[in-house]
Structure formats: C-alpha cells, structure tokens
Coordinates of C-alpha atoms and ligand atoms in Angstrom, one line a residue:
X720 CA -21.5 17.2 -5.7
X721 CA -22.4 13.6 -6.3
X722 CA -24.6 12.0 -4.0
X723 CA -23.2 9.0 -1.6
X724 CA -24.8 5.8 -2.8
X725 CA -26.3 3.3 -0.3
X726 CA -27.9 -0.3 -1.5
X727 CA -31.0 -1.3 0.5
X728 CA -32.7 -4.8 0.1
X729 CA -35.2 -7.5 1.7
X730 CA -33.2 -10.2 3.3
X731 CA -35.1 -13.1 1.4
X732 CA -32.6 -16.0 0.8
X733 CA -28.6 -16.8 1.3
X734 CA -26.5 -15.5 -0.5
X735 CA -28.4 -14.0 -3.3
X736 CA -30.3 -10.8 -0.9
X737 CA -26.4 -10.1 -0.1
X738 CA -24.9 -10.3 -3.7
X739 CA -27.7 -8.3 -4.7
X740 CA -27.4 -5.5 -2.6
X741 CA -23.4 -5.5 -2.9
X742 CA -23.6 -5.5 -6.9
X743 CA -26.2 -3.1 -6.6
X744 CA -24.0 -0.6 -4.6
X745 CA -20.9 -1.6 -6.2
X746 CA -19.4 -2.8 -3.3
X747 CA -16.1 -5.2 -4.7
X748 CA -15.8 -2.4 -7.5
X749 CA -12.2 -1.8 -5.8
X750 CA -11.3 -5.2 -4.5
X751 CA -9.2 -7.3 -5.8
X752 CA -8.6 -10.8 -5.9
X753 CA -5.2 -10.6 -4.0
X754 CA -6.3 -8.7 -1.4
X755 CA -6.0 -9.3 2.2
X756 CA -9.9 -9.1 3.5
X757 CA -10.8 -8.0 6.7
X758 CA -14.4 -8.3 8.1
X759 CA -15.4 -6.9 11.7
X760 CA -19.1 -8.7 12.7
X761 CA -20.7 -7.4 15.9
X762 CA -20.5 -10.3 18.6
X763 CA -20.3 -7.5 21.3
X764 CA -20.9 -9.7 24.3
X765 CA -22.3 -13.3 25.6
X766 CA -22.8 -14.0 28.9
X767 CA -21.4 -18.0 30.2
X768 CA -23.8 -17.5 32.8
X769 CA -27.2 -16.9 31.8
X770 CA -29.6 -17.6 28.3
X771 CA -28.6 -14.9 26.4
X772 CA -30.9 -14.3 22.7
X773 CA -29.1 -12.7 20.1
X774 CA -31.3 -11.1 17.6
X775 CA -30.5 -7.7 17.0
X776 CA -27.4 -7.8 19.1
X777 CA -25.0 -10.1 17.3
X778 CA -24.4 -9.4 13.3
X779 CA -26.1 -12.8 11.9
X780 CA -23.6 -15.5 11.1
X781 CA -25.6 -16.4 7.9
X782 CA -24.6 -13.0 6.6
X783 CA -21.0 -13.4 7.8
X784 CA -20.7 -16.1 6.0
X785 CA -22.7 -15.5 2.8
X786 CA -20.2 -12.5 2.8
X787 CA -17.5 -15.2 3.1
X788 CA -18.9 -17.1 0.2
X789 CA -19.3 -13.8 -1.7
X790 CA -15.6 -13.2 -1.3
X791 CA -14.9 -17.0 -1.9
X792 CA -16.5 -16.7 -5.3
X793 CA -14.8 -12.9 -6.2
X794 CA -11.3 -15.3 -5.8
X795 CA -10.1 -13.4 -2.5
X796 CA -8.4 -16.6 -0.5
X797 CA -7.2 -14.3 2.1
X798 CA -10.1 -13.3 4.9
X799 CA -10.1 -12.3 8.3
X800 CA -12.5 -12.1 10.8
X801 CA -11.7 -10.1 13.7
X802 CA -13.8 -9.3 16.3
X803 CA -12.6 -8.1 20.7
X804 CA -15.8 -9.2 22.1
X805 CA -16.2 -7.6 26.2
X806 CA -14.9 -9.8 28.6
X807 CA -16.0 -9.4 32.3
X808 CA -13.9 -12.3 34.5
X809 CA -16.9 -14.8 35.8
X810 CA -19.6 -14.0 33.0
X811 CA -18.6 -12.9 29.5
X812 CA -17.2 -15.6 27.0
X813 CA -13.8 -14.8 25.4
X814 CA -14.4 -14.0 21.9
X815 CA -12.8 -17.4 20.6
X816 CA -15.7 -19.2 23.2
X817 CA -18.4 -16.8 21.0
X818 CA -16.8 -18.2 17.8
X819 CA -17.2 -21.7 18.6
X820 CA -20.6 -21.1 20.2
X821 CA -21.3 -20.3 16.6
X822 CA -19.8 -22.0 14.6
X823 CA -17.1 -19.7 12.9
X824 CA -14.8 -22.5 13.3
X825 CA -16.9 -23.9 10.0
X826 CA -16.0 -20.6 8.1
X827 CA -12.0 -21.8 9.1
X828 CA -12.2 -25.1 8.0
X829 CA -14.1 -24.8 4.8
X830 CA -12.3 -21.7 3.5
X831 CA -9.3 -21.0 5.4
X832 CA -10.9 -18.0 7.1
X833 CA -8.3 -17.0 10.5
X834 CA -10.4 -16.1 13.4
X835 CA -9.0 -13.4 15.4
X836 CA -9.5 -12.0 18.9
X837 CA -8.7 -8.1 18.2
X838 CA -8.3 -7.9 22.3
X839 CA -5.3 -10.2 22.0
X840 CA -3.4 -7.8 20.2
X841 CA -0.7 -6.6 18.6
X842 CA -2.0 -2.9 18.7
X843 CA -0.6 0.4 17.0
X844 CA -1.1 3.8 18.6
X845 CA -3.4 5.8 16.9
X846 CA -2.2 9.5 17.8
X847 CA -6.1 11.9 17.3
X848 CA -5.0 15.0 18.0
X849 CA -4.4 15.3 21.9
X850 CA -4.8 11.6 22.2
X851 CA -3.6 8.5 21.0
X852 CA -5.7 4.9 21.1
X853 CA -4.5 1.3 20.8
X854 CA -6.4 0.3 17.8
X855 CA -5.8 -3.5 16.4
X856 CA -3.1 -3.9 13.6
X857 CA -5.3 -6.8 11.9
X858 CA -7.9 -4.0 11.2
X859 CA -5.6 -1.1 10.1
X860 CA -3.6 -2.7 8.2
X861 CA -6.2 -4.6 6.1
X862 CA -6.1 -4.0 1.9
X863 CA -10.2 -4.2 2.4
X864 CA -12.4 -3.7 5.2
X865 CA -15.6 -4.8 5.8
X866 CA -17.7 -3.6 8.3
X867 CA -20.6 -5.3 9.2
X868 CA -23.1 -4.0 12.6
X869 CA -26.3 -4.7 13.3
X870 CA -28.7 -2.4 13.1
X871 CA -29.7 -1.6 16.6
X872 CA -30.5 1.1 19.1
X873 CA -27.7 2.2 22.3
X874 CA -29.0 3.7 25.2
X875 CA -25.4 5.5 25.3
X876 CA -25.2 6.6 21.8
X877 CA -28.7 6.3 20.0
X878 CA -27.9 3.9 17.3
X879 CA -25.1 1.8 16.8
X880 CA -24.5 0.6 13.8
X881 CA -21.4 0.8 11.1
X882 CA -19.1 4.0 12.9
X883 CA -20.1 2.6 16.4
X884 CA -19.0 -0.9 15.3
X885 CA -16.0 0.0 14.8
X886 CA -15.1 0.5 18.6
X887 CA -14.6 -3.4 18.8
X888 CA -11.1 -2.9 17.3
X889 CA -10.2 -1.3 20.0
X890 CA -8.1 -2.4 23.2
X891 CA -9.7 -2.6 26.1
X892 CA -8.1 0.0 27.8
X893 CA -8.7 2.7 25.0
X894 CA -12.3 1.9 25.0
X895 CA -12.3 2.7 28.6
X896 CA -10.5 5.9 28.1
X897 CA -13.5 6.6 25.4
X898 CA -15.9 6.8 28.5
X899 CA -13.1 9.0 31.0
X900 CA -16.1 12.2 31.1
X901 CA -20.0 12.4 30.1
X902 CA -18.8 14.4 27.5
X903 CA -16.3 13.0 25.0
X904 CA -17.9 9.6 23.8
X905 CA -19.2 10.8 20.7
X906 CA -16.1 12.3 19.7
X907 CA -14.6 9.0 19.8
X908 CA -17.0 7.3 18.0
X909 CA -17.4 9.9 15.2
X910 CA -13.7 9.3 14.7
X911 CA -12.6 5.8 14.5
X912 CA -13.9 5.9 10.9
X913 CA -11.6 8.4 9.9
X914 CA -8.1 5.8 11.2
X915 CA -9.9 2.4 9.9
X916 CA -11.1 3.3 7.0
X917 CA -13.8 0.6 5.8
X918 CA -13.7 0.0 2.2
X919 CA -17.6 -1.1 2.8
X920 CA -20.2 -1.4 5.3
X921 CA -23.0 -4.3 5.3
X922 CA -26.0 -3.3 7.9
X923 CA -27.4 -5.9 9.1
X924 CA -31.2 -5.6 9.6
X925 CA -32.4 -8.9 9.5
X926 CA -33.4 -8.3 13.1
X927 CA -33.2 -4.8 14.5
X928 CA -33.0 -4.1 18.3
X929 CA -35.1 -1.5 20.2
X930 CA -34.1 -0.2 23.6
X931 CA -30.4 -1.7 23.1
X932 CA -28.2 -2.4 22.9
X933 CA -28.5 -6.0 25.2
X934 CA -30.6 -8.6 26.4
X935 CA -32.7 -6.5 27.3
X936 CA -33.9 -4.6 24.3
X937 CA -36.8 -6.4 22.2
X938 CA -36.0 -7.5 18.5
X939 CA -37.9 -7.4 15.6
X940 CA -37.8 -9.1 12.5
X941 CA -37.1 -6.5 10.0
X942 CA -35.2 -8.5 7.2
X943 CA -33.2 -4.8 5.9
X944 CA -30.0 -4.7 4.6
X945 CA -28.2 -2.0 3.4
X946 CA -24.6 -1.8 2.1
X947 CA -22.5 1.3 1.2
X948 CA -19.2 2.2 0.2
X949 CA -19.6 5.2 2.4
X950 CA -19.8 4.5 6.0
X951 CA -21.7 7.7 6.5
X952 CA -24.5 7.1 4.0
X953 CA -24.2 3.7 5.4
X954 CA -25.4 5.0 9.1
X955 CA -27.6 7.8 7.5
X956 CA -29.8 5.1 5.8
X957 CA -29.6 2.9 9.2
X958 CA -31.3 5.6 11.0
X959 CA -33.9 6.0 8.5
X960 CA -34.6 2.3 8.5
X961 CA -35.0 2.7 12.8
X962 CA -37.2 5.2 11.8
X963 CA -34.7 8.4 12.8
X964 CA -33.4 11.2 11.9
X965 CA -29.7 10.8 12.0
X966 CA -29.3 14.7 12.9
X967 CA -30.1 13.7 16.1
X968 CA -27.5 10.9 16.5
X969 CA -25.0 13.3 18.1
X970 CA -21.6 10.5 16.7
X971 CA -23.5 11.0 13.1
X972 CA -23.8 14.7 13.9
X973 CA -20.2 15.1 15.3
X974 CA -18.9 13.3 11.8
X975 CA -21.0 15.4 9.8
X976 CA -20.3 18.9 11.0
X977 CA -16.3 18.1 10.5
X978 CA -16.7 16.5 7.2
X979 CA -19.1 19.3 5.6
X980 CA -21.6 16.6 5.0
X981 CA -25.5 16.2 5.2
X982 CA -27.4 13.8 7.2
X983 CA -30.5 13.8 5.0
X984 CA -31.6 10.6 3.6
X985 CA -32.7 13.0 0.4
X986 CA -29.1 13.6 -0.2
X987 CA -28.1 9.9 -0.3
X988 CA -29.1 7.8 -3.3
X989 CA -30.8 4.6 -2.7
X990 CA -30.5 1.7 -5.5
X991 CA -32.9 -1.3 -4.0
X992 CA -35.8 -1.3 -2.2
X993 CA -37.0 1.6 -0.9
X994 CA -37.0 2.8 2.8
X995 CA -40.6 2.5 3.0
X996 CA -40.7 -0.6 2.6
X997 CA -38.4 -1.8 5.0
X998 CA -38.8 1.0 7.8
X999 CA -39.7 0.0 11.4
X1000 CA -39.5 2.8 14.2
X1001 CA -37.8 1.6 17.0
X1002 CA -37.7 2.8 20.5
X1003 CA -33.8 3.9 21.7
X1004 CA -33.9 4.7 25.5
X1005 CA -35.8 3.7 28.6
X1006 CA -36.9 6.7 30.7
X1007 CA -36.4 7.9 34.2
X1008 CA -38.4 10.0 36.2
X1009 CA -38.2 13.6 36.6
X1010 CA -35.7 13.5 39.9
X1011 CA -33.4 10.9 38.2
X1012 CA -34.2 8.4 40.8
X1013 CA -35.2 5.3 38.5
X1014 CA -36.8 4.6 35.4
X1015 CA -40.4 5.6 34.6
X1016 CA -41.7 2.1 35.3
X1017 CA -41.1 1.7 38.7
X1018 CA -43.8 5.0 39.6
X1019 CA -46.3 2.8 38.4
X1020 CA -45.1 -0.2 40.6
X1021 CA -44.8 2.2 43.2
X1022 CA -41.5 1.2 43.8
X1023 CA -39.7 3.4 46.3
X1024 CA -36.9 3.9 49.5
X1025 CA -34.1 3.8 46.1
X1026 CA -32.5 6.1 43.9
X1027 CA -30.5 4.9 40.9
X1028 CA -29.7 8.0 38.4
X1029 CA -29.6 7.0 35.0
X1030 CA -26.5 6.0 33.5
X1031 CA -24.2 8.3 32.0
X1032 CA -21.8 7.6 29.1
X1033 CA -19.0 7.3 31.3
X1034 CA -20.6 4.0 32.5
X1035 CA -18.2 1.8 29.7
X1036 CA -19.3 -2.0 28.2
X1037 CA -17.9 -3.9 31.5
X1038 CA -20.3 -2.0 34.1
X1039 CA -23.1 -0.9 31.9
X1040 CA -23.8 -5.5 31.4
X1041 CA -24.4 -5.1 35.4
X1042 CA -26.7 -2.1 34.7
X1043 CA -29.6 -5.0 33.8
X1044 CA -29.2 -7.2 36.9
X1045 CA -29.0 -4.5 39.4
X1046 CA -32.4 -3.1 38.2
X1047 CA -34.1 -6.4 37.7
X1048 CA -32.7 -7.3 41.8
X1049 CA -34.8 -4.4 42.5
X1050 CA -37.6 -5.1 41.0
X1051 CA -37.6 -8.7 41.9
X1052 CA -37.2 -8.2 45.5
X1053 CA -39.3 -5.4 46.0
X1054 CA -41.9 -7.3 48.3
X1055 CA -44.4 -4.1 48.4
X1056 CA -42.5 -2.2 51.3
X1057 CA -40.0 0.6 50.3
X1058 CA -36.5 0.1 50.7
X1059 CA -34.4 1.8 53.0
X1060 CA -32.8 4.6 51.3
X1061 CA -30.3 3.4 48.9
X1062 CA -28.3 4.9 46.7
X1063 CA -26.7 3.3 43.5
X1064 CA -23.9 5.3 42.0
X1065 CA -22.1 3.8 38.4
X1066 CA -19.9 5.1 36.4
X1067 CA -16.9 7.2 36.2
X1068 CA -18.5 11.0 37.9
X1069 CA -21.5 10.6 40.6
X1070 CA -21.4 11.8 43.7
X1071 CA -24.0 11.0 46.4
X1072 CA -26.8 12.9 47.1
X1073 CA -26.2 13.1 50.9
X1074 CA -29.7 11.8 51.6
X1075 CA -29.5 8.2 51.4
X1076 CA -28.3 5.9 54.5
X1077 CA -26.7 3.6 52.3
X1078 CA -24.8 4.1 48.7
X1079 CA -23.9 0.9 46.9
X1080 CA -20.6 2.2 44.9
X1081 CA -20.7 0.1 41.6
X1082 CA -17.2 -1.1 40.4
X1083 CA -13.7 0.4 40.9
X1084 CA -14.3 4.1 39.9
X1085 CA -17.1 4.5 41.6
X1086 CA -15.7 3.2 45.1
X1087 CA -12.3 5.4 44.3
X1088 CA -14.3 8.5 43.3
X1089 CA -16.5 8.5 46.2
X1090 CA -15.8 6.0 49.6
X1091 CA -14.6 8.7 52.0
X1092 CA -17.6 11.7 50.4
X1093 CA -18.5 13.0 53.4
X1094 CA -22.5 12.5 51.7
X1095 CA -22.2 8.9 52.5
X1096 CA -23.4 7.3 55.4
X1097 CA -22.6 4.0 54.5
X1098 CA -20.9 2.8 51.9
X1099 CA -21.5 -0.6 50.2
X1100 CA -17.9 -1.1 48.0
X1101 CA -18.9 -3.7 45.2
X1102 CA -15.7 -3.7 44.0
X1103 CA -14.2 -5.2 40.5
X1104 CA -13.3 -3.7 36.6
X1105 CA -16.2 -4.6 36.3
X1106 CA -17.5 -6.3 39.4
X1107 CA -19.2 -9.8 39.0
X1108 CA -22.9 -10.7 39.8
X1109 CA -22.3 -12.3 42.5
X1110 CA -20.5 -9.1 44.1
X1111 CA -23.2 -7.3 42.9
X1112 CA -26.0 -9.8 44.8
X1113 CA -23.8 -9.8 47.7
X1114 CA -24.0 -5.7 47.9
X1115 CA -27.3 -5.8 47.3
X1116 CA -28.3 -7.9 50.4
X1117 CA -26.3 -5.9 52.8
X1118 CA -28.6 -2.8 51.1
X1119 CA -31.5 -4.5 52.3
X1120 CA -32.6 -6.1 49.1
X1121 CA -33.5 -9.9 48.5
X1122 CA -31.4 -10.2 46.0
X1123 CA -31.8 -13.8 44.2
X1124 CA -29.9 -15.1 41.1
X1125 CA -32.4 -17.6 41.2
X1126 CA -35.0 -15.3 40.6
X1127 CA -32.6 -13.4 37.8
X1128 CA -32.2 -16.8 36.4
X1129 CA -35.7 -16.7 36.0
X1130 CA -36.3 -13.6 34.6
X1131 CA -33.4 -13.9 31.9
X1132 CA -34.8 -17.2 30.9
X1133 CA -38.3 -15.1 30.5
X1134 CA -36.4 -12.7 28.0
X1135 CA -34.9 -15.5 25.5
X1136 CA -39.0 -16.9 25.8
X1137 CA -40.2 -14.2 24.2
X1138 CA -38.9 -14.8 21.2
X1139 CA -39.2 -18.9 21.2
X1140 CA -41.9 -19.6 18.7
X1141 CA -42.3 -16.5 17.3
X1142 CA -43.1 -16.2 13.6
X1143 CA -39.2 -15.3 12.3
X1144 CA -37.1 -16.1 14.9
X1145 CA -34.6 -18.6 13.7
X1146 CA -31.8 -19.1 16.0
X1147 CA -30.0 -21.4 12.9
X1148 CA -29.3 -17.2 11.3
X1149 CA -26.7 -17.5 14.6
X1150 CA -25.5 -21.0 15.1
X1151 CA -23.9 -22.4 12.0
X1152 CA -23.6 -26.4 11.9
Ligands
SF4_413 S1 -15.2 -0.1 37.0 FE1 -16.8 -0.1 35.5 S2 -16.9 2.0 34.7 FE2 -14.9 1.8 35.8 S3 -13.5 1.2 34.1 FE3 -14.2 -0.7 35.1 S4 -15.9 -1.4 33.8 FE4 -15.6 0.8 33.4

C-alpha cells in the first residue's frame, strides 16, 4: 500500500516556507483554477474583556494570507474564509469583531476574499449514524477545502490540530451535543473528517501551545509547518512534531481503528525537513491530585477548605473559558486560611460529594442536574449558557472567596507579559495592517 505523504518545513520567510511545503506535498495537484476555495483558520476564541496573547492558539494570519496569495497566484478568484469563533454573551468577540481585530478585512479588499461567520448559518443536517449534526453549508459544499489548525495541545482531547479543527464548522448547538456524556467526544471529532472532506491540511507550527488549548497554555516558537493531502498523516506528523505518539490521541486512534490505518510516523512519508529537526515535546494537561480535588499545584501552596474535580469532556467551549478564572479567583484570594468547604461542580454529569457546606453549580446544566441533590447543603446557582465572569465573581463571594477582577485583570495582563520581548514573538504574524 502506498504510504500517505506529509510535507514538513521551517517557517523562514512569507510566502516562499508555504509554497515550498505545498509543492513539495503536492498540495494544488487537484485544484483548479475555477474552483470555489474554502479555507477554515483556527480563531477559536478572543475575549473583549481581558489581554488575550494568541500564539499557538489562533492559526497565524501571515499564513492565512500567504495561503491567499498562493491561491491568488494558482488563478483561484473564488476564496472563502470561514471560521464560527465561541461566543459567550459579555466576553467573547463575534467572529466578524476577531476578523477586524486582525485584519482579515485586508484579505477582502485586496483579493475579494468573503469573510464568513460559519455560526450564522445556513446549516445542513449531517445524519452519522444515530445522529445527525448541523454542520455549515459554506464548508460542505466547497470544490476545495483547506484546513488550516494550529498545532497545539487540548486538555480535552490531547492535541488539536487538523480533525479537531474542523469542529468550528459546526453550530453551536451540535458542538454542545458533542459534549452530552464523558464518553462520546472523540467519536465526534474522529468523524467530522469523514462529512468535510478537506482536500488539504496546512499545520500551523510557527508557535505551538503546551498545556492548551487557551490563554493559559505557554507558547513556543517552533517555526513547523507541515501540509498533507491526508488529514490523517497530517495529525500523525502533528503529534510527532509535539513530541507524541498519536496512538495515544484517542480522536486519532478512534479514526484509525475504523479506517484500517496506522498511526506510525514510519508509515507516513516525509518530503522536507525532517522531524528532528523541528520536534519540541510539549506538555498536554495540568494535573490534579490523587482525590480529584484541585490541581497538583495548589498541595504545594497548601491551598485547602475546596474541592474542584477536574473537568470532564462534557465541560463544552462556553464553560471550559470560565474554567481559567474560577481557578485563578482561588488562587488569588486564598489569604493563607482554608476556605470553607466548597464544592465546584462543571460540566454536564457531577454530582456532589455530600461533604461540602457549600457547592457552587457552574452554568445551566450543572444547576439543572444537581440544585435539589439531597448532598448539597447550599447551593450557589451561577447560572448562564455559559455564565459570565461577573456571575462567576459574584458566586464566588457568597462561597467565601475574595474574588477580584481586579486582581484577574492582573494576572491575565501577567500571561500576555510573558511573551513581550521575547526573542520570536511577533504579534505583526496576527495583526495584518
Ligand atoms: S452551561 Fe456550560 S456546559 Fe452546559 S451547555 Fe452551556 S456552556 Fe456547555
């Protein structure tokens, strides 16, 4: 059987590291002039409220539009850029507010790119099996798609790169449904590969993310890209480049064992630059103690009186954004005494533990699951699809906790100062003039 074949290159300059690594993988070999292009970025999220760094969680724009240059020079006049970017009412930016942030209005003007906002609709119903999902027309119906995520790592899913990317073309309420139990999110996301269809899949590894897939993972600088016309070899190589072993990506695993393929990089071929050289390991998950009561860290701050299990995967984009805040309140207003028994539930299945004298139910599933358990004491509802920060501070003084946004201001303005300064951060890779 012939191997899939995946390009790998250093990002060195625009646009010649990208025409490089799509000649070298053959990547236009089945476009055509005439045809209608459609290319899906990753601009998962930005928050109006708070600084916000994007390395390693946003696809670069330089590469979106050296791709758009690339196409502009193959003859294709007909491009689409579609992207359904999570809203949450109060702090997420609509994904036209993310294109403008940008700059993708450039892209428009200069070569009659349309902009689209895949939550907006119109959607087809996508029957898979026992299940049908509203999956955006723009991107089904496409002659050519182009999929382009970054390469970073999920604290749901491992990695989420080009079969993970493709969730964005969903509506909101089928992504939701792709989080209804703990156990059917990979399912989903080995699947939506198999309705789309993308003709080719440009990783983005300029930066790469560890402990993603947010603001609050660390970037690197890695400069990788790779480019396949086979979305699997496409992710197979992605892990290799975060330093893992895609057999234990379960959504790469999942694809795999239905499709009769192998996950070892040995049985892709690379044309490029090797792996080797372009390889960082990066960390994928943050770690919780051994009675699920909070993450590793806080047992050397000696943080105690609180007990938030980890998340689950039923915890979908809207609630897992408050996941950050509600453990940096914590930490921030922990003033050396324990707290007073709290409980934090999230997600779609929790239940109390019937030991604490307060449970702060996060977000409309929770509070419908669980308000009249007969484990709770009190409950603290902080209700909302998904609830806003200031709900969420709110809540978190009645538990007891000096909650300050001031003091989370703080903190998120600490995260985008790591990277100010630092050799190979170039905010001008996101913001187009
Ligand atoms: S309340 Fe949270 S977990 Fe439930 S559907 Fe809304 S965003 Fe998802």
């Amino acid at each position: 059987m012939e191997k899939p074949m995946v390009s790998l290159q250093r990002y060195e300059s625009s646009p010649d590291s990208l025409r490089e690594l799509v000649r070298l993988c053959n990547g236009f070999s089945e476009l055509k002039p005439h045809h209608q292009v459609f290319i899906k970025p990753n601009l998962v999220a930005m928050d109006s409220q708070y600084p916000m760094a994007l390395y390693g969680i946003f696809t670069t724009t330089r590469l979106v539009q050296d791709m758009v240059l690339l196409l502009n020079e193959f003859g294709v006049g007909n491009i689409t850029i579609g992207e359904g970017s999570v809203r949450a009412k109060h702090f997420a930016l609509p994904t036209e507010g993310i294109y403008e942030a940008l700059g993708y209005p450039s892209l428009a003007k200069r070569y009659g790119v349309r902009l689209l906002d895949l939550l907006k609709g119109p959607f087809e119903k996508v029957g898979f099996g026992e299940y049908s999902l509203q999956i955006a027309k723009a991107a089904l119906e496409t002659d050519f798609f182009i999929n382009m995520p970054v390469l970073k790592t999920h604290n749901q899913t491992m990695l989420s790169l080009g079969l993970k990317n493709l969730k964005g073309c969903l509506s909101t309420k089928s992504r939701k449904f792709c989080h209804r139990s703990d156990q059917v999110l990979e399912d989903h996301i080995s699947s939506f590969v198999e309705k789309l269809r993308p003709a080719l899949t440009v990783l983005d590894g300029i930066y790469g993310l560890e402990k993603g897939p947010f603001y609050l993972g660390a970037a690197h600088r890695m400069n990788a890209l790779a480019a396949s016309k086979d979305p699997l070899a496409a992710d197979i190589l992605g892990a290799a480049l975060a330093g893992m072993d895609a057999a234990a990506v379960p959504h790469l695993r999942k694809y795999a064992e239905r499709h009769g393929r192998s996950l070892r990089p040995e049985d892709v071929e690379v044309r490029g630059t090797p792996v080797k050289d372009l390889v960082k390991r990066l960390k994928w998950d943050n770690t919780w103690n051994e009675e699920n009561t909070g993450p590793r860290a806080w047992e050397r701050m000696g943080l105690r009186g609180v007990s938030i299990p980890k998340y689950d995967k039923t915890v979908c984009s809207g609630c897992s954004g408050i996941y950050g805040p509600i453990l940096t309140m914590l930490m921030t207003g922990y003033k050396g005494e324990p707290y007073q028994e709290i409980e934090i539930l999230t997600g779609k299945v929790m239940k109390p533990s019937g030991k604490a004298r307060k449970t702060f139910l996060l977000g409309n599933c929770m509070i419908k699951l669980n308000r009249r358990d007969p484990g709770i004491r009190e409950a603290v509802l902080v209700k909302g699809c998904p609830p806003t920060l200031e709900d969420v501070q709110k809540g978190m003084i009645q538990c007891g906790v000096e909650a300050s946004l001031d003091v989370y201001r703080m903190f998120r303005d600490s995260l985008v100062d790591r990277y100010k300064g630092k050799e190979g951060f170039d905010e001008s890779l996101f913001y187009l003039r």
